[in-house]
Coordinates of C-alpha atoms and ligand atoms in Angstrom, one line a residue:
X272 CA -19.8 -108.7 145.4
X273 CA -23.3 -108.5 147.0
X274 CA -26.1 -108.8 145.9
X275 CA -28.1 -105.5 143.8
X276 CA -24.6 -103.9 144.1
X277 CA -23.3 -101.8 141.0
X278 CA -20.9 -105.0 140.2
X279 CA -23.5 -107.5 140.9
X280 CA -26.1 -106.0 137.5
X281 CA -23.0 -105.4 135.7
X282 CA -21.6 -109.0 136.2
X283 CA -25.3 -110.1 134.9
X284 CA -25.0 -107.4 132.0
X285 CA -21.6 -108.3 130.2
X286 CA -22.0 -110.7 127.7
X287 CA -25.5 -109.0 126.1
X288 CA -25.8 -105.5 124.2
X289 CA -27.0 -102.2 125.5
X290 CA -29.0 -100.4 126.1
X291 CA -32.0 -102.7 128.0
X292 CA -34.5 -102.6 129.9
X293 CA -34.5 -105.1 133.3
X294 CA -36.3 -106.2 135.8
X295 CA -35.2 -107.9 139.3
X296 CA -37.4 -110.6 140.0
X297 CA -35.9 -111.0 143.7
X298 CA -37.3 -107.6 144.2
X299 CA -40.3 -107.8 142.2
X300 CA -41.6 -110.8 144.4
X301 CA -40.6 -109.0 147.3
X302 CA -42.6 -105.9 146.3
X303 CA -45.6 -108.1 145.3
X304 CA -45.7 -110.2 148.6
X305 CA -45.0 -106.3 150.6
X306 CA -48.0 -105.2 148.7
X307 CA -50.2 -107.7 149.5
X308 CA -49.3 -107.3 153.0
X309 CA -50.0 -103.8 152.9
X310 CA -53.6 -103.8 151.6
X311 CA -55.1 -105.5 154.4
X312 CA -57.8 -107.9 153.8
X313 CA -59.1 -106.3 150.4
X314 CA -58.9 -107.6 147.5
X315 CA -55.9 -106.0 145.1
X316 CA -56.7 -104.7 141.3
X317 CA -53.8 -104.3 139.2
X318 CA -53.1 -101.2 137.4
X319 CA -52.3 -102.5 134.2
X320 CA -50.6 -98.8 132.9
X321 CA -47.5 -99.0 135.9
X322 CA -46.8 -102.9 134.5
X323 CA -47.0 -102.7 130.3
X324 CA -46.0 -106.2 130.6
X325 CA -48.6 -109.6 130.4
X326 CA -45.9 -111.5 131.9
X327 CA -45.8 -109.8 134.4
X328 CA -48.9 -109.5 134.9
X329 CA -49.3 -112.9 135.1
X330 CA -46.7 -113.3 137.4
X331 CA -48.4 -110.8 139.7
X332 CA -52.0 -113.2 139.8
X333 CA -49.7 -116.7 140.8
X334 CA -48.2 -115.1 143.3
X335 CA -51.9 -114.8 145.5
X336 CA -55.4 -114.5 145.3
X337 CA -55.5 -111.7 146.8
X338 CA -54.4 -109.9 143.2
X339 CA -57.5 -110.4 141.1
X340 CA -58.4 -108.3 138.2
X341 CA -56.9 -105.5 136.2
X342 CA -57.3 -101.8 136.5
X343 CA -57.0 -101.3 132.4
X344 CA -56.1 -97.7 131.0
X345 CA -57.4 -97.8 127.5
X346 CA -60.3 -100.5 125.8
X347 CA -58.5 -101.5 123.1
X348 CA -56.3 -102.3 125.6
X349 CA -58.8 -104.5 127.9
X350 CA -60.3 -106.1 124.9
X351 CA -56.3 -107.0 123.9
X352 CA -55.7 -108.3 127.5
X353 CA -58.9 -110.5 127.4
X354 CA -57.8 -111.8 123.6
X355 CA -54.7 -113.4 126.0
X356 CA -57.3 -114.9 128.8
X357 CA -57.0 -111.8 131.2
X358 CA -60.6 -111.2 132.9
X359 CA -62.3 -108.7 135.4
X360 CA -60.8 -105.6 133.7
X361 CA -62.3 -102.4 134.6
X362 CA -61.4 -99.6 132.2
X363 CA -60.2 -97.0 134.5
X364 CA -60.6 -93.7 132.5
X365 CA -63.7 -93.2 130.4
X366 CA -63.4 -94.0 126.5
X367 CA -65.9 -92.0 124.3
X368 CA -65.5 -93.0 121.1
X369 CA -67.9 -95.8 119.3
X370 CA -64.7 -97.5 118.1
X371 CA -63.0 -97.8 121.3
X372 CA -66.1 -98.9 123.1
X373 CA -67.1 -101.3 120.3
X374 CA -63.5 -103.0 120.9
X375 CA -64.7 -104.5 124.0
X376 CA -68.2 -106.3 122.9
X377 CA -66.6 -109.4 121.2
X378 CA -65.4 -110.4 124.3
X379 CA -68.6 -109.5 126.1
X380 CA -71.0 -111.5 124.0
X381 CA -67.9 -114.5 125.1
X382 CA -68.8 -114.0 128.6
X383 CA -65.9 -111.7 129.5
X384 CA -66.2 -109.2 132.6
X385 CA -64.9 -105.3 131.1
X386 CA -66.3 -102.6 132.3
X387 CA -66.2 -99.2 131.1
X388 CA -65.3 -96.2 133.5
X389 CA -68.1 -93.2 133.5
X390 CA -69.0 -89.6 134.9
X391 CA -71.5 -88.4 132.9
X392 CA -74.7 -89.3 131.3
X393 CA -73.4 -88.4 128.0
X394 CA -70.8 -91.4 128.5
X395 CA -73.7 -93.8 129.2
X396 CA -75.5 -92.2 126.6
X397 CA -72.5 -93.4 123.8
X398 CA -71.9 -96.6 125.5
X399 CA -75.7 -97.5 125.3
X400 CA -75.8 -96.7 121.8
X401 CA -72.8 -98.8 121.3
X402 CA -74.2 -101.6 122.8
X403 CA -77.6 -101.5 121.5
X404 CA -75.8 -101.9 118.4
X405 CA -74.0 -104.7 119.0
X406 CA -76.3 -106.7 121.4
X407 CA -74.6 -106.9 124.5
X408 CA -74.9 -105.4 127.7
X409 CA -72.3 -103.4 129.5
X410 CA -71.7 -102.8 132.6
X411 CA -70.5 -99.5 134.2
X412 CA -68.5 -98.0 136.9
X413 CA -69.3 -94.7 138.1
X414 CA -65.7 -92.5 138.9
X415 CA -66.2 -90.5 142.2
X416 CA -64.0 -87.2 142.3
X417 CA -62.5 -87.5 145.9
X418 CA -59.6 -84.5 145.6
X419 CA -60.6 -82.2 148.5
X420 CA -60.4 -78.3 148.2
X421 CA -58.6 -76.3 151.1
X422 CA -60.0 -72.8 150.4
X423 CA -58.2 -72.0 146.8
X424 CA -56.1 -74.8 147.1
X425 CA -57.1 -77.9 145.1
X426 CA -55.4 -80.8 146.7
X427 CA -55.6 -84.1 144.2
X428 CA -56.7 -84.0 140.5
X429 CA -59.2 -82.8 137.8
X430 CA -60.7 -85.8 136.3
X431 CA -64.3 -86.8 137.9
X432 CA -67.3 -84.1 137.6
X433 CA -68.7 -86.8 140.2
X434 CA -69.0 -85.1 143.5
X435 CA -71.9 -86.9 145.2
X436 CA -75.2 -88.7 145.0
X437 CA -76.5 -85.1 142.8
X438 CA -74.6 -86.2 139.9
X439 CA -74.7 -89.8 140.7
X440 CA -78.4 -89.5 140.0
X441 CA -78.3 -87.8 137.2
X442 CA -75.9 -91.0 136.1
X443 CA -78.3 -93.3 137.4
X444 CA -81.4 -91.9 135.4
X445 CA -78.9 -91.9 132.1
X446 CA -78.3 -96.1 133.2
X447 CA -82.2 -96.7 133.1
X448 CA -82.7 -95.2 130.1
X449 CA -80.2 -97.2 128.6
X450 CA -81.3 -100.9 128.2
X451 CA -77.6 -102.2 127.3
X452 CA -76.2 -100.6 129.7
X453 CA -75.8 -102.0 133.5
X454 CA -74.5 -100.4 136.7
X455 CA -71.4 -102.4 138.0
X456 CA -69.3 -100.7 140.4
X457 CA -67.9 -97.6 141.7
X458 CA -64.2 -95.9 141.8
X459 CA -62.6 -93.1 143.7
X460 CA -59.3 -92.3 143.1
X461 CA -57.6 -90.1 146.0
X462 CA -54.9 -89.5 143.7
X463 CA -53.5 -86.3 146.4
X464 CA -53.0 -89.3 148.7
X465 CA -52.0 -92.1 146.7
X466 CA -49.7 -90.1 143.7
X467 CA -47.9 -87.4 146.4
X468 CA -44.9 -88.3 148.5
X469 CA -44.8 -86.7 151.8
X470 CA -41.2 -87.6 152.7
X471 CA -39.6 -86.8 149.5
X472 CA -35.4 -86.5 150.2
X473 CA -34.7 -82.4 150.6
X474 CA -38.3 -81.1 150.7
X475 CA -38.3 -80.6 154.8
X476 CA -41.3 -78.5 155.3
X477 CA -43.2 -79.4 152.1
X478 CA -43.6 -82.9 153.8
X479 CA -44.9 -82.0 156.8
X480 CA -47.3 -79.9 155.2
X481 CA -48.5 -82.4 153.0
X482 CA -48.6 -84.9 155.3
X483 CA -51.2 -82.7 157.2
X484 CA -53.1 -81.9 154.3
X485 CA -53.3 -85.8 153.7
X486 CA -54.6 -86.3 157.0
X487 CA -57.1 -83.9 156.7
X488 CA -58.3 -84.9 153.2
X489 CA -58.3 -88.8 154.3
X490 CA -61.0 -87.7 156.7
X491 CA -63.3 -86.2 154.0
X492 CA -62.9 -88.9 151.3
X493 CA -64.2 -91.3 153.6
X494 CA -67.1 -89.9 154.3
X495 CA -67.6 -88.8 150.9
X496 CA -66.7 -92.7 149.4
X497 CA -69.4 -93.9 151.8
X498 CA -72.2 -91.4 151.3
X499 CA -71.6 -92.4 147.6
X500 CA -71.9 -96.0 148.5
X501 CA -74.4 -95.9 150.6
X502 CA -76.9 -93.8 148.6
X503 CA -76.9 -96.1 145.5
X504 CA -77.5 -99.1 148.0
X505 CA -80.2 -97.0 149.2
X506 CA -81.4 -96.6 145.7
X507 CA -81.6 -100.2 145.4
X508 CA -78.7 -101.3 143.7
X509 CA -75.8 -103.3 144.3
X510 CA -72.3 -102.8 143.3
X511 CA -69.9 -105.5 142.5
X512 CA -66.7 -103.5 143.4
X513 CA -65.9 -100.6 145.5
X514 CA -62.5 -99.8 144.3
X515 CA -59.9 -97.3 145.5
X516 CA -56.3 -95.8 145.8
X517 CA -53.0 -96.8 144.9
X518 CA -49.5 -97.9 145.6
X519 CA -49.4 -94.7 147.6
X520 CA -52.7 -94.5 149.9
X521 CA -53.1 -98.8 150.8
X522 CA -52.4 -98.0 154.2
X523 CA -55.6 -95.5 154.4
X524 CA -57.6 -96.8 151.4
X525 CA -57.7 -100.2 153.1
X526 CA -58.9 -99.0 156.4
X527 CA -62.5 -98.1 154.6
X528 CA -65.1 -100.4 155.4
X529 CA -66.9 -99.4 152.0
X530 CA -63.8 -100.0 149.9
X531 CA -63.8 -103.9 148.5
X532 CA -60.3 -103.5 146.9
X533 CA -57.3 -101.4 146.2
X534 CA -55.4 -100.8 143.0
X535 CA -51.9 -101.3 143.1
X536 CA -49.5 -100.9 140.0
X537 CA -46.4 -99.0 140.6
X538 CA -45.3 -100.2 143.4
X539 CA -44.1 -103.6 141.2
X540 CA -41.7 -101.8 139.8
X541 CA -40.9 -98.9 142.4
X542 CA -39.9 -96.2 140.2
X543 CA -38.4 -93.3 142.1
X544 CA -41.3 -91.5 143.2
X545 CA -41.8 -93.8 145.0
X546 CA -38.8 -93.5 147.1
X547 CA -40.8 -90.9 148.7
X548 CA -43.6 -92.0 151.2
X549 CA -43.3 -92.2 154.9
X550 CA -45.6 -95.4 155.1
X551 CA -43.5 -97.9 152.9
X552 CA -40.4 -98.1 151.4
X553 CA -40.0 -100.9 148.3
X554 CA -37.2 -102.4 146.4
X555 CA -36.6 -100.6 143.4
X556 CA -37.2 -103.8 141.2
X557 CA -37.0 -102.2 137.3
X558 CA -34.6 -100.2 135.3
X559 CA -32.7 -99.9 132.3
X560 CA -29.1 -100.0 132.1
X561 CA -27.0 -97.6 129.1
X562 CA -23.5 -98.2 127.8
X563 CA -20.7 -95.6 128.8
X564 CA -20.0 -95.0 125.0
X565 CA -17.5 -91.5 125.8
X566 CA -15.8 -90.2 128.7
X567 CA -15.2 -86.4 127.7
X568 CA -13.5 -85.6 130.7
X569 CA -12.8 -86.9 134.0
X570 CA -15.4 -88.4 135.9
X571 CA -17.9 -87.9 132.9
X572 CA -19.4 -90.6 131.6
X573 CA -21.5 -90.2 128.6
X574 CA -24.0 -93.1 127.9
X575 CA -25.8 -94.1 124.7
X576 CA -29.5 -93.7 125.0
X577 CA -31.5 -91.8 127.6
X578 CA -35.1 -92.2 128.8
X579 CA -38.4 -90.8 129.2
X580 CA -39.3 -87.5 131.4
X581 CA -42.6 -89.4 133.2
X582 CA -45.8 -87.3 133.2
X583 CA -47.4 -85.1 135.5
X584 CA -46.1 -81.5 136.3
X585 CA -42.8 -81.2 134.6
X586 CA -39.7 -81.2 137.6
X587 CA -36.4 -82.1 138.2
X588 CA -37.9 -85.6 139.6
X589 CA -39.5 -86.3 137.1
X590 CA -36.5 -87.2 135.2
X591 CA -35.1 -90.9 134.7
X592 CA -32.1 -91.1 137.0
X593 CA -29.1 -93.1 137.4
X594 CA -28.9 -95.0 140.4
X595 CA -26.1 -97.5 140.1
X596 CA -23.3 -96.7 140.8
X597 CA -24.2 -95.0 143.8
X598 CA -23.4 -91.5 143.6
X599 CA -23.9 -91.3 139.8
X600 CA -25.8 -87.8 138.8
X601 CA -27.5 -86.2 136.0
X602 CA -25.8 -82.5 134.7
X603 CA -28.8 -80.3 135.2
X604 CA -28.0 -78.8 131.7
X605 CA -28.4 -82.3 129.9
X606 CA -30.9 -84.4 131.7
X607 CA -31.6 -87.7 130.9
X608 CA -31.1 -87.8 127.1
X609 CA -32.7 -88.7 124.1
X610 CA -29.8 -90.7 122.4
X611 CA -26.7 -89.9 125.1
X612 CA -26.5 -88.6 128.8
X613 CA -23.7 -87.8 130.7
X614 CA -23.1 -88.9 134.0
X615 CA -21.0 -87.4 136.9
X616 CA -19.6 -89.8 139.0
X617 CA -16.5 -89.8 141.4
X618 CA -16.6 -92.7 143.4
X619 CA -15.1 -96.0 144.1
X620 CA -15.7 -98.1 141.5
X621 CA -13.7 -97.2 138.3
X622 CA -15.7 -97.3 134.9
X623 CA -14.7 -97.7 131.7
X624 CA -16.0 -97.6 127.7
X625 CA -18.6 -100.6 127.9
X626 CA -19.9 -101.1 131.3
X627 CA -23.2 -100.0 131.9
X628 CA -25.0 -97.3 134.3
X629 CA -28.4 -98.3 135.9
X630 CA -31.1 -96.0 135.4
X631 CA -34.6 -96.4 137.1
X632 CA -37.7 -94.1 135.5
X633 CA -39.3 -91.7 138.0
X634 CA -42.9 -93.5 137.2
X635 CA -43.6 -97.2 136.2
X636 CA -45.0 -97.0 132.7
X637 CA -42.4 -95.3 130.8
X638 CA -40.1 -98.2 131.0
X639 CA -42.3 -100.2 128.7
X640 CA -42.5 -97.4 126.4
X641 CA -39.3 -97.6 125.7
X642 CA -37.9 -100.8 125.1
X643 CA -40.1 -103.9 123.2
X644 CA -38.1 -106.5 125.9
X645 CA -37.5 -107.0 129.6
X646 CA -34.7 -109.1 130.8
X647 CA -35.9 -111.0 134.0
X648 CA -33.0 -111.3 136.6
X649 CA -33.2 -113.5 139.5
X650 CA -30.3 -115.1 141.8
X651 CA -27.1 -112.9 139.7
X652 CA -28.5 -114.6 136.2
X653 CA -30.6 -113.5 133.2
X654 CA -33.5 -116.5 133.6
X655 CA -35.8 -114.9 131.0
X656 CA -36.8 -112.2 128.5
X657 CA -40.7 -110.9 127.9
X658 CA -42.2 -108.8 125.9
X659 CA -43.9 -105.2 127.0
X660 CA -47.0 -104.0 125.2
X661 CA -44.1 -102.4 122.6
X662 CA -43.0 -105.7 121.9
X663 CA -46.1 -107.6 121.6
X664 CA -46.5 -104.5 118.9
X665 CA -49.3 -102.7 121.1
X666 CA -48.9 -98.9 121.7
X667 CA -52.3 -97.9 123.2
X668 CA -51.0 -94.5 124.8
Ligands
PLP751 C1 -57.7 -94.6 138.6 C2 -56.4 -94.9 139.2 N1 -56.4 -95.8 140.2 C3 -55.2 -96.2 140.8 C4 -54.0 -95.7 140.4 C5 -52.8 -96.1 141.2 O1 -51.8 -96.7 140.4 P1 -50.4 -97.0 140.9 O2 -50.4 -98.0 142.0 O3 -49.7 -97.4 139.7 O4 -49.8 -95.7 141.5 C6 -54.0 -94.7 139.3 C7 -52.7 -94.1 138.9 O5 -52.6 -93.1 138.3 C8 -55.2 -94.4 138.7 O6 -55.2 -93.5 137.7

């Protein structure tokens, strides 16, 4: 039997229930050390939302210095993760509401680095009065919008109104008005480069096509990232981090000399999008296995449980999918289930009522979503179970 076969996970699997959640740990060290190795000399953030696990996240800071800090989604989040001795969180999207940004100043006034994402004065505005209130300072990291128009096409996403040093001024003015509130760093998130496969299995043409567009767009973000850089230098100021991409873009992101790190999350985990990238090609270390519970006909294997369609434009790949046995398939009519999904399979191996079929999500987060426990596999044995967020009873979003 070798090893990440169909009969290796199911030898590991026999003697516990189903459905649960795994992950490999062979192939989660290999996809940390691979990612390391792929970001160069900077410095690596971790993208807290693509691990849902403090475990793991732990796991990911032994295994080198190169991994410092956390890329958190949500304050109540960061101000959870800092309660457990986490540190160095940015919050990566901007949180507006007094509670949410009051979460984070007991840990502030302790000495604790979080820093709240912004791209607009009227988020300084909120955080100052926030802060003002409860007598801390907090620092700030401007988001820089680096999607890149082609004519009509708008290739990345719609989150920053950040464009260049115009609104970063307007930011800037906001920032001295505000006495508790500090400038920290800055964040561009080339999302069109980092999020989009470009050699995605039966897309042909698409891939070249968006490999060019990637090309072309890597060009412009550079020169926009520095120009942003450079101006608030020019302006004085000094930034503590200049962060950028993800799993997807480390081989570009890295190459700019602004850029002090890179955020990597998914990749841990390798859910199936990213199968799809010319530049690297990770172990698919994460997955949940489901109990054939009915075989309706020949070759047709329902399974109790299903899993979660991951976000983003709603497609085909965005759907959990079985990938162990090899050859297993979704019915397009069915999906991946909410409590059962059928499986066509016709090869080798013969299943029956009890064993299991390996599912992987198509991004990392979902996983954690769904179950409150990972099982830890390494060497053909269970060695451990952790919590996710679920099971350490925090749902953030
Ligand atoms: C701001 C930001 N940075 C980085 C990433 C990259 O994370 P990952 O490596 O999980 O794809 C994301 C993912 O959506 C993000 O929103």
């Amino acid at each position: 039997m070798s090893k990440f076969s169909y009969e290796y996970y199911r030898d590991i699997l026999k003697d516990g229930s189903l459905p649960k959640a795994f992950v490999d740990l062979d192939r989660f060290d290999e996809n940390v050390f691979a990612l390391q190795q792929r970001s160069g000399d900077k410095l690596i953030r971790v993208a807290s939302k693509s691990v849902r696990c403090a475990a793991l996240l732990e796991r990911v800071f032994k295994a080198h210095e190169q991994y410092q800090g956390i890329l958190s989604f949500s304050a109540p989040e960061a101000a959870w993760l800092a309660s457990k001795g986490f540190d160095d969180i940015i919050v990566a999207y901007p949180v507006f509401r007094p509670d949410d940004i009051a979460s984070i100043c007991p840990f502030l006034k302790e000495g604790k680095t979080i820093v709240l994402m912004t791209d607009s004065p009227e988020h300084i505005e909120a955080i100052g009065a926030v802060a003002k209130k409860h007598e801390v300072t907090i620092p700030v990291c401007i988001d820089i919008d680096l999607s890149t128009d082609f004519g009509s096409l708008h290739f990345g996403v719609w989150r920053s109104r950040v464009k260049g040093m115009g609104e970063v001024d307007g930011i800037l003015d906001a920032i001295k008005s505000e006495p508790c509130v500090k400038l920290d760093s800055v964040m561009g998130y080339e999302a069109q480069i980092a999020g989009v496969g470009d050699n995605v299995a039966g897309q042909g043409m698409k891939n070249k096509v968006i490999r060019y567009l990637k090309k072309k767009s890597i060009k412009e973000i550079r020169e926009r990232r520095a120009a942003v850089v450079e101006g608030i230098q020019a302006r004085g100021l000094e930034l503590r981090v200049v962060n950028g991409g993800g799993t997807g873009s480390l081989e570009s992101t890295r190459e700019e000399d602004c850029v002090t790190e890179v955020t990597v999350g998914s990749g841990f985990y390798t859910p199936t999008l990213f199968d799809g990238y010319q530049a690297f090609k990770h172990a698919p270390a994460a997955g949940f296995a489901l109990e054939i519970s009915r075989i309706p006909k020949a070759q047709t294997y329902t399974c109790l449980g299903g899993g979660y369609i991951a976000s983003g434009g709603a497609g085909k790949e965005k759907l959990p999918a079985p990938f162990l046995p090899e050859g297993a398939a979704l019915y397009d009519m069915e999906g991946c289930g909410e409590v059962q999904t059928p499986i066509q399979y016709s090869g080798p191996i013969e299943l029956s009522m009890g064993d299991p079929v390996l599912f992987r999500h198509a991004k990392a987060g979902e996983l954690c979503e769904r179950f409150k426990v990972l099982l830890l596999i390494q060497n053909g044995a269970i060695v451990d179970e952790v919590p996710t967020y679920r099971g350490e009873d925090q749902c953030f979003f």
